[in-house]
Short mmCIF file of C-alpha atoms and ligand atoms in Angstrom, two decimals:
data_model
loop_
_atom_site.label_atom_id
_atom_site.label_comp_id
_atom_site.label_asym_id
_atom_site.label_seq_id
_atom_site.Cartn_x
_atom_site.Cartn_y
_atom_site.Cartn_z
CA MET A 1 -16.56 -43.02 -58.96
CA SER A 2 -16.01 -40.14 -56.65
CA VAL A 3 -12.86 -38.26 -57.37
CA ALA A 4 -12.87 -37.14 -53.10
CA ALA A 5 -12.69 -40.66 -52.00
CA LYS A 6 -10.78 -40.87 -49.13
CA ASP A 7 -8.41 -43.66 -48.62
CA TYR A 8 -9.45 -44.73 -45.03
CA TYR A 9 -7.92 -47.99 -45.68
CA GLY A 10 -4.77 -46.04 -45.74
CA ILE A 11 -5.46 -43.83 -42.92
CA LEU A 12 -6.23 -46.84 -40.45
CA GLY A 13 -2.75 -48.91 -42.18
CA VAL A 14 -4.66 -51.59 -43.34
CA PRO A 15 -5.31 -53.42 -45.87
CA ARG A 16 -7.97 -53.72 -48.16
CA ASP A 17 -8.99 -57.20 -47.06
CA ALA A 18 -8.59 -56.91 -43.63
CA THR A 19 -10.81 -58.39 -41.12
CA ALA A 20 -13.20 -56.98 -38.65
CA ASP A 21 -10.99 -57.75 -35.79
CA ASP A 22 -8.16 -56.18 -37.44
CA ILE A 23 -9.76 -52.96 -38.50
CA LYS A 24 -10.46 -52.62 -34.60
CA ARG A 25 -7.32 -53.27 -33.46
CA ALA A 26 -5.51 -50.79 -35.86
CA TYR A 27 -8.24 -48.15 -34.50
CA ARG A 28 -8.00 -48.25 -31.42
CA LYS A 29 -4.12 -48.02 -31.18
CA LEU A 30 -4.22 -45.04 -33.17
CA ALA A 31 -6.84 -43.52 -31.59
CA ARG A 32 -4.80 -43.57 -28.13
CA GLN A 33 -1.84 -42.46 -30.09
CA TYR A 34 -3.72 -39.34 -31.73
CA HIS A 35 -6.90 -38.58 -28.99
CA PRO A 36 -6.37 -35.19 -28.02
CA ASP A 37 -6.66 -35.90 -24.55
CA VAL A 38 -3.12 -37.46 -24.74
CA ASN A 39 -1.24 -36.15 -27.90
CA PRO A 40 -0.79 -32.04 -27.28
CA ASP A 41 0.41 -31.82 -30.89
CA PRO A 42 -2.09 -29.52 -32.94
CA THR A 43 -2.41 -31.89 -35.40
CA ALA A 44 -3.56 -34.40 -33.90
CA ALA A 45 -6.90 -33.65 -33.21
CA GLU A 46 -7.48 -33.41 -37.38
CA LYS A 47 -5.78 -37.01 -37.59
CA PHE A 48 -8.23 -38.25 -34.87
CA LYS A 49 -11.12 -37.12 -36.26
CA ASP A 50 -9.69 -39.02 -39.73
CA ILE A 51 -8.89 -41.70 -37.72
CA ASN A 52 -12.56 -41.95 -36.57
CA ALA A 53 -14.20 -41.12 -40.04
CA ALA A 54 -11.85 -43.90 -41.40
CA TYR A 55 -13.21 -46.25 -38.34
CA GLU A 56 -16.88 -45.02 -38.85
CA VAL A 57 -17.12 -46.44 -42.61
CA LEU A 58 -14.91 -49.40 -42.63
CA SER A 59 -16.56 -50.53 -39.33
CA ASP A 60 -19.78 -50.42 -40.94
CA ASP A 61 -20.35 -52.83 -43.93
CA GLN A 62 -22.58 -51.27 -45.78
CA LYS A 63 -20.32 -47.87 -46.01
CA ARG A 64 -17.23 -50.34 -46.54
CA GLN A 65 -19.60 -51.80 -49.62
CA ILE A 66 -19.20 -48.10 -51.14
CA VAL A 67 -15.94 -47.59 -50.17
CA ASP A 68 -14.57 -50.59 -52.06
CA LEU A 69 -16.68 -49.32 -54.97
CA GLY A 70 -14.21 -46.56 -55.49
CA GLY A 71 -17.48 -44.12 -53.41
CA ASP A 72 -16.81 -42.16 -50.05
CA PRO A 73 -19.79 -42.57 -47.69
CA LEU A 74 -18.92 -39.79 -45.79
CA SER A 75 -18.79 -36.95 -49.20
CA PRO A 76 -22.05 -34.96 -49.38
CA GLY A 77 -23.51 -37.08 -52.08
CA MET A 78 -23.93 -40.39 -50.25
CA GLY A 79 -25.48 -38.72 -47.78
CA GLY A 80 -23.77 -36.86 -45.42
CA MET A 81 -22.38 -37.63 -42.12
CA GLY A 82 -24.97 -40.18 -41.33
CA GLY A 83 -26.50 -38.05 -39.06
CA PRO A 84 -27.10 -38.00 -35.16
CA GLY A 85 -27.20 -41.76 -35.10
CA ALA A 86 -27.62 -44.05 -32.74
CA GLY A 87 -23.94 -44.07 -31.33
CA GLY A 88 -23.94 -40.85 -29.76
CA PRO A 89 -21.82 -38.00 -30.50
CA PHE A 90 -20.06 -40.02 -33.08
CA VAL A 91 -19.70 -43.35 -33.97
CA GLY A 92 -16.95 -45.44 -32.49
CA PHE A 93 -16.83 -43.60 -28.98
CA GLN A 94 -17.50 -46.94 -26.97
CA ASP A 95 -13.90 -48.01 -28.72
CA ILE A 96 -12.30 -45.07 -27.01
CA MET A 97 -13.04 -45.87 -24.57
CA ASP A 98 -12.46 -49.37 -24.62
CA ALA A 99 -9.04 -48.36 -26.47
CA PHE A 100 -7.84 -46.17 -23.34
CA PHE A 101 -9.63 -48.60 -20.39
CA GLY A 102 -9.48 -51.92 -22.02
CA GLY A 103 -13.06 -53.30 -22.41
CA ALA A 104 -15.72 -52.60 -20.38
CA THR A 105 -13.99 -51.54 -16.87
CA SER A 106 -14.98 -48.15 -17.94
CA ARG A 107 -17.48 -46.72 -20.23
CA GLY A 108 -18.25 -43.27 -19.24
CA PRO A 109 -17.22 -40.25 -21.82
CA ARG A 110 -15.02 -38.44 -19.50
CA ALA A 111 -11.72 -39.76 -19.54
CA ARG A 112 -10.17 -39.91 -16.04
CA THR A 113 -6.42 -39.15 -17.83
CA ARG A 114 -6.24 -35.85 -19.22
CA ALA A 115 -3.73 -33.70 -20.07
CA GLY A 116 -1.65 -31.22 -17.97
CA ALA A 117 -1.81 -27.34 -17.90
CA ASP A 118 1.02 -25.71 -18.38
CA ALA A 119 2.63 -23.43 -15.51
CA ILE A 120 4.67 -20.06 -15.38
CA LEU A 121 7.65 -19.23 -12.68
CA ARG A 122 9.44 -15.71 -12.14
CA LEU A 123 12.61 -16.17 -12.34
CA ASP A 124 14.52 -12.36 -11.29
CA LEU A 125 18.09 -12.27 -12.71
CA ASP A 126 21.16 -9.90 -12.57
CA LEU A 127 21.93 -7.96 -15.67
CA VAL A 128 25.29 -9.95 -15.60
CA GLU A 129 23.44 -13.13 -15.52
CA THR A 130 21.08 -12.31 -18.28
CA ALA A 131 24.13 -11.08 -20.22
CA PHE A 132 26.33 -13.54 -20.45
CA GLY A 133 24.01 -16.37 -19.54
CA VAL A 134 23.66 -18.64 -16.44
CA GLU A 135 22.68 -21.96 -14.80
CA ALA A 136 19.88 -20.95 -12.85
CA PRO A 137 18.69 -23.19 -9.45
CA ILE A 138 14.68 -22.93 -9.37
CA THR A 139 12.43 -24.14 -7.07
CA VAL A 140 9.07 -25.82 -9.14
CA ASP A 141 5.63 -26.38 -7.12
CA THR A 142 3.17 -28.42 -9.48
CA ALA A 143 1.77 -31.59 -9.52
CA VAL A 144 3.58 -34.56 -10.62
CA LEU A 145 2.70 -38.22 -10.76
CA CYS A 146 1.59 -39.74 -7.80
CA THR A 147 4.34 -42.57 -7.65
CA THR A 148 2.03 -44.63 -5.09
CA CYS A 149 -0.35 -45.47 -7.52
CA SER A 150 1.61 -44.27 -11.06
CA GLY A 151 -1.65 -41.95 -11.13
CA ALA A 152 -4.43 -45.00 -11.57
CA GLY A 153 -5.71 -43.01 -8.30
CA THR A 154 -6.68 -46.41 -6.82
CA ALA A 155 -5.45 -47.82 -3.76
CA ALA A 156 -2.73 -50.98 -4.04
CA GLY A 157 -4.82 -54.04 -4.98
CA THR A 158 -7.78 -52.14 -6.13
CA HIS A 159 -9.36 -51.58 -9.57
CA PRO A 160 -12.30 -48.61 -10.19
CA GLN A 161 -15.81 -49.84 -10.48
CA THR A 162 -18.55 -49.98 -12.81
CA CYS A 163 -20.73 -46.95 -11.90
CA GLU A 164 -23.56 -48.57 -10.18
CA THR A 165 -25.77 -45.31 -11.23
CA CYS A 166 -25.16 -45.04 -14.89
CA GLY A 167 -24.14 -48.58 -15.02
CA GLY A 168 -20.45 -47.08 -16.70
CA ARG A 169 -22.00 -44.70 -19.28
CA GLY A 170 -21.10 -41.52 -17.37
CA GLU A 171 -24.78 -39.95 -18.13
CA VAL A 172 -28.02 -40.93 -16.71
CA GLN A 173 -30.96 -40.67 -18.66
CA SER A 174 -34.50 -39.64 -17.57
CA VAL A 175 -37.91 -40.06 -19.38
CA GLN A 176 -40.22 -37.46 -19.15
CA ARG A 177 -43.98 -37.35 -20.11
CA THR A 178 -44.98 -34.27 -21.78
CA PHE A 179 -47.68 -32.88 -23.72
CA LEU A 180 -45.19 -33.97 -26.91
CA GLY A 181 -44.76 -36.88 -26.04
CA GLN A 182 -41.80 -38.75 -24.23
CA VAL A 183 -38.94 -36.95 -23.66
CA VAL A 184 -35.99 -38.33 -23.20
CA SER A 185 -32.76 -36.15 -21.68
CA SER A 186 -29.50 -37.03 -20.49
CA ARG A 187 -26.76 -35.14 -18.13
CA PRO A 188 -23.66 -36.28 -16.96
CA CYS A 189 -23.91 -38.90 -13.57
CA GLY A 190 -23.45 -37.40 -10.51
CA SER A 191 -22.34 -40.51 -8.78
CA CYS A 192 -19.15 -40.92 -11.07
CA ALA A 193 -19.25 -37.14 -12.22
CA GLY A 194 -19.50 -38.66 -15.55
CA TYR A 195 -16.46 -40.84 -15.23
CA GLY A 196 -18.63 -44.17 -15.65
CA THR A 197 -16.58 -45.80 -13.09
CA THR A 198 -15.93 -44.66 -9.09
CA ILE A 199 -12.89 -45.18 -7.32
CA PRO A 200 -14.03 -46.99 -3.99
CA HIS A 201 -10.89 -47.18 -2.33
CA PRO A 202 -8.74 -44.31 -3.39
CA CYS A 203 -5.23 -43.82 -3.29
CA MET A 204 -4.17 -43.08 0.03
CA THR A 205 -0.98 -40.99 -1.05
CA CYS A 206 -3.13 -38.98 -3.74
CA GLY A 207 -6.76 -39.29 -2.73
CA GLY A 208 -7.63 -40.77 -6.05
CA ASP A 209 -6.06 -38.23 -8.46
CA GLY A 210 -3.25 -39.82 -9.96
CA ARG A 211 -1.05 -36.90 -8.71
CA VAL A 212 0.48 -34.90 -6.11
CA ARG A 213 1.40 -31.46 -5.62
CA THR A 214 5.56 -31.40 -4.84
CA ARG A 215 8.00 -29.09 -4.33
CA ARG A 216 11.04 -29.50 -7.28
CA SER A 217 14.11 -28.48 -7.65
CA LEU A 218 15.51 -27.77 -11.12
CA THR A 219 18.05 -25.96 -12.93
CA VAL A 220 17.34 -23.93 -16.21
CA LYS A 221 19.92 -22.92 -18.60
CA ILE A 222 19.60 -19.36 -19.37
CA PRO A 223 21.41 -18.65 -22.42
CA ALA A 224 23.54 -15.37 -22.62
CA GLY A 225 21.77 -12.45 -24.24
CA VAL A 226 17.74 -12.74 -22.93
CA GLU A 227 15.73 -9.92 -22.02
CA ASP A 228 13.25 -8.64 -19.45
CA GLY A 229 9.90 -10.29 -20.11
CA MET A 230 11.05 -13.41 -22.20
CA ARG A 231 10.19 -16.31 -21.11
CA ILE A 232 12.07 -20.16 -21.87
CA ARG A 233 10.15 -22.89 -22.20
CA LEU A 234 10.69 -26.47 -20.57
CA ALA A 235 9.11 -29.02 -22.13
CA GLY A 236 7.18 -31.51 -20.14
CA GLN A 237 8.04 -29.80 -16.92
CA GLY A 238 4.70 -28.23 -16.33
CA GLU A 239 1.43 -29.81 -14.13
CA VAL A 240 1.29 -33.75 -14.47
CA GLY A 241 -2.77 -33.70 -15.60
CA PRO A 242 -5.38 -35.85 -13.52
CA GLY A 243 -5.31 -39.55 -13.90
CA GLY A 244 -1.50 -39.16 -14.59
CA GLY A 245 -2.20 -37.47 -17.64
CA PRO A 246 0.87 -35.98 -20.05
CA SER A 247 2.77 -32.65 -18.77
CA GLY A 248 2.58 -29.43 -19.50
CA ASP A 249 4.94 -27.25 -20.22
CA LEU A 250 6.82 -25.21 -17.60
CA TYR A 251 7.64 -21.35 -19.09
CA VAL A 252 10.57 -19.35 -17.01
CA GLU A 253 9.45 -15.65 -17.32
CA ILE A 254 12.50 -13.41 -17.16
CA HIS A 255 12.78 -10.49 -14.85
CA GLU A 256 16.26 -8.37 -14.95
CA ARG A 257 17.07 -6.62 -12.04
CA PRO A 258 17.99 -2.84 -12.26
CA HIS A 259 21.48 -2.83 -12.76
CA ASP A 260 23.43 0.19 -10.20
CA VAL A 261 25.09 1.72 -13.27
CA TYR A 262 23.92 0.58 -16.26
CA ALA A 263 20.79 1.20 -17.99
CA ARG A 264 19.76 -1.40 -20.84
CA LYS A 265 18.23 -0.29 -23.78
CA GLY A 266 18.15 -3.82 -26.27
CA ASP A 267 21.66 -4.68 -26.73
CA ASP A 268 23.21 -1.90 -25.73
CA LEU A 269 24.19 -0.41 -22.60
CA HIS A 270 23.97 3.05 -21.11
CA CYS A 271 25.75 4.99 -18.01
CA LYS A 272 26.28 8.48 -16.78
CA VAL A 273 30.17 9.22 -15.72
CA THR A 274 30.58 12.74 -14.34
CA VAL A 275 34.05 14.47 -14.82
CA PRO A 276 34.83 18.39 -13.02
CA MET A 277 34.91 20.95 -15.23
CA THR A 278 38.48 21.53 -15.35
CA ALA A 279 38.91 17.54 -16.79
CA ALA A 280 36.99 18.04 -19.70
CA ALA A 281 38.63 21.24 -20.44
CA LEU A 282 41.86 19.85 -19.98
CA GLY A 283 41.37 16.74 -20.90
CA THR A 284 41.65 13.62 -18.90
CA ARG A 285 41.54 9.40 -18.72
CA LEU A 286 39.03 7.99 -17.15
CA THR A 287 38.94 3.73 -16.08
CA ILE A 288 35.28 2.25 -17.19
CA LYS A 289 34.41 -0.98 -15.37
CA THR A 290 31.90 -2.90 -17.72
CA LEU A 291 30.34 -6.02 -17.44
CA ASP A 292 33.50 -8.30 -17.92
CA SER A 293 35.98 -5.99 -18.16
CA GLU A 294 37.90 -2.85 -17.32
CA GLU A 295 38.36 -0.36 -20.19
CA GLN A 296 40.26 2.81 -20.64
CA LEU A 297 38.35 5.71 -22.31
CA GLU A 298 40.33 8.87 -23.21
CA VAL A 299 38.25 12.31 -22.51
CA LYS A 300 39.87 14.96 -24.86
CA ALA A 301 40.40 18.65 -24.09
CA GLY A 302 37.58 20.89 -24.49
CA THR A 303 35.02 17.90 -24.13
CA GLN A 304 31.16 19.56 -23.98
CA PRO A 305 28.71 18.56 -21.21
CA GLY A 306 26.21 15.57 -22.74
CA SER A 307 29.22 14.55 -25.27
CA THR A 308 28.72 10.51 -25.43
CA LEU A 309 31.73 8.50 -25.60
CA ARG A 310 30.94 4.53 -27.27
CA ILE A 311 33.03 1.40 -26.79
CA ARG A 312 32.16 -1.16 -29.01
CA GLY A 313 31.68 -4.82 -28.23
CA LYS A 314 30.87 -4.14 -24.45
CA GLY A 315 27.51 -4.02 -24.58
CA VAL A 316 25.22 -7.24 -23.62
CA PRO A 317 25.68 -10.36 -26.30
CA HIS A 318 23.37 -10.70 -28.66
CA LEU A 319 21.21 -13.80 -28.13
CA ARG A 320 21.03 -14.59 -31.61
CA GLY A 321 23.67 -14.28 -33.83
CA ALA A 322 27.51 -13.37 -32.84
CA GLY A 323 28.38 -10.33 -31.23
CA ARG A 324 27.96 -7.91 -28.58
CA GLY A 325 25.96 -4.37 -28.17
CA ASP A 326 27.79 -1.40 -27.67
CA LEU A 327 28.57 0.80 -24.41
CA PHE A 328 27.88 4.40 -24.17
CA VAL A 329 29.16 6.69 -21.65
CA HIS A 330 27.43 9.54 -21.28
CA LEU A 331 29.63 12.45 -19.80
CA ASP A 332 28.11 14.58 -17.67
CA VAL A 333 30.45 17.56 -16.61
CA ARG A 334 30.08 18.60 -12.93
CA THR A 335 30.63 22.72 -12.36
CA PRO A 336 32.42 23.22 -8.80
CA THR A 337 29.86 25.25 -6.73
CA LYS A 338 32.20 25.75 -3.30
CA LEU A 339 35.06 27.85 -3.97
CA ASP A 340 37.12 29.52 -1.60
CA SER A 341 38.12 32.70 -1.89
CA SER A 342 41.11 31.83 -3.73
CA GLN A 343 39.93 29.48 -5.96
CA GLU A 344 37.26 32.41 -6.73
CA GLN A 345 39.94 34.44 -7.27
CA MET A 346 41.92 32.40 -9.80
CA LEU A 347 38.99 31.38 -12.02
CA ARG A 348 37.72 35.19 -12.37
CA GLU A 349 41.19 35.83 -13.33
CA PHE A 350 40.56 32.86 -16.17
CA ALA A 351 37.82 34.46 -17.38
CA ARG A 352 39.45 37.81 -17.62
CA SER A 353 42.16 36.01 -19.36
CA ARG A 354 39.53 34.89 -22.47
CA GLY A 355 37.63 37.86 -21.96
CA GLU A 356 34.34 35.77 -20.43
CA GLU A 357 33.66 38.01 -17.58
CA VAL A 358 29.80 38.10 -16.67
CA ALA A 359 29.37 42.45 -16.89
CA GLU A 360 31.08 41.63 -20.53
CA LEU A 361 29.19 38.59 -21.63
CA SER A 362 25.90 40.75 -20.73
CA LYS A 363 27.15 43.64 -23.12
CA GLN A 364 27.74 41.02 -26.16
CA GLY A 365 24.43 40.70 -27.72
CA GLY A 366 22.33 41.91 -25.25
CA PHE A 367 21.11 38.24 -24.93
CA PHE A 368 20.73 38.20 -20.93
CA SER A 369 18.76 41.94 -21.16
CA ARG A 370 16.66 40.26 -23.63
CA MET A 371 15.91 37.43 -21.47
CA ARG A 372 14.98 39.73 -18.82
CA ASP A 373 12.73 41.34 -20.68
CA ALA A 374 11.16 38.38 -21.69
CA PHE A 375 10.14 37.19 -18.10
CA ASN A 376 9.16 40.33 -17.29
CA GLY A 377 6.75 40.40 -20.15
CA HIS A 378 8.03 42.42 -22.16
ZN1 ZN B 401 -22.02 -42.80 -13.08
ZN1 ZN B 402 -2.17 -42.03 -5.82
#
């Protein structure tokens, strides 16, 4: 007995004494559910492969007998995957088409119904909106299901017809005589584009595509604390697929407009406040308008240019978890430029009282003379 024998009955969910019809019915149901064209779940493709393998085995009397004896007809020891047999890319192919199109109406290898693409949309927001969240109205241009034909692509009361060129197979074969003998080659049918069916009377609204482009208005809920470049996913709001296939997702990409006052670094905010030299020397109180409040800030006497004051918890709220970043106020001390003669006089007296006259300074450490020498290349 093979230890690697797969539970093919279990995969299809049928009892061991299931009839051929039971197996076929179970297979069609699962194939519809897990076909990668309609099921975007990444595990669906694997599951679909298993379902096909189970059907390949259980729909073949000889192979089913091997399973019933405890073996696995698909394991390498039992002769491998059956090879490129008579049934095309894999056995059960025809039945997938039947599962989707209910029998003989379509036999083409290309499904008309396919999954839709994702869409992306740029959303410009102000700092206050990214910081505290916002319900932003957006306008989306995507393909949506054609309501006239519900995605079928056919005009009311009409149906797709089996392609006369390929007989519904979706591909045409040609036989060529070569010195090696007859060579049969196949290519997608040009008359039906490989669908196996044609739509002689297309829906007037969508032209047979099963979907139409429309402009929709949506409201997207932006959580507090998002950052520039982040994307918000709106499941199922992307493009509807051809033939009315399942929609892709819509991604809303956040773009934060630069703020007049605040520069953002992560969840911290930075701003620059200029204070006059006298205020920096004597000390003062500032009123800072934060994103959502007003804060009194004490500038201590003797504050130096480039000093930073920190207001905790007044930055941007964290996207994940509680709390907020901080607000950093960078102080720039402004030196007065246009002095009238009496102001100049006062400053000179002030300097003299502190022993800070320029003449004395240059004498002190000889610093300025050294600088001058350096510039002159000495
Ligand atoms: Zn055709
Ligand atoms: Zn339509």
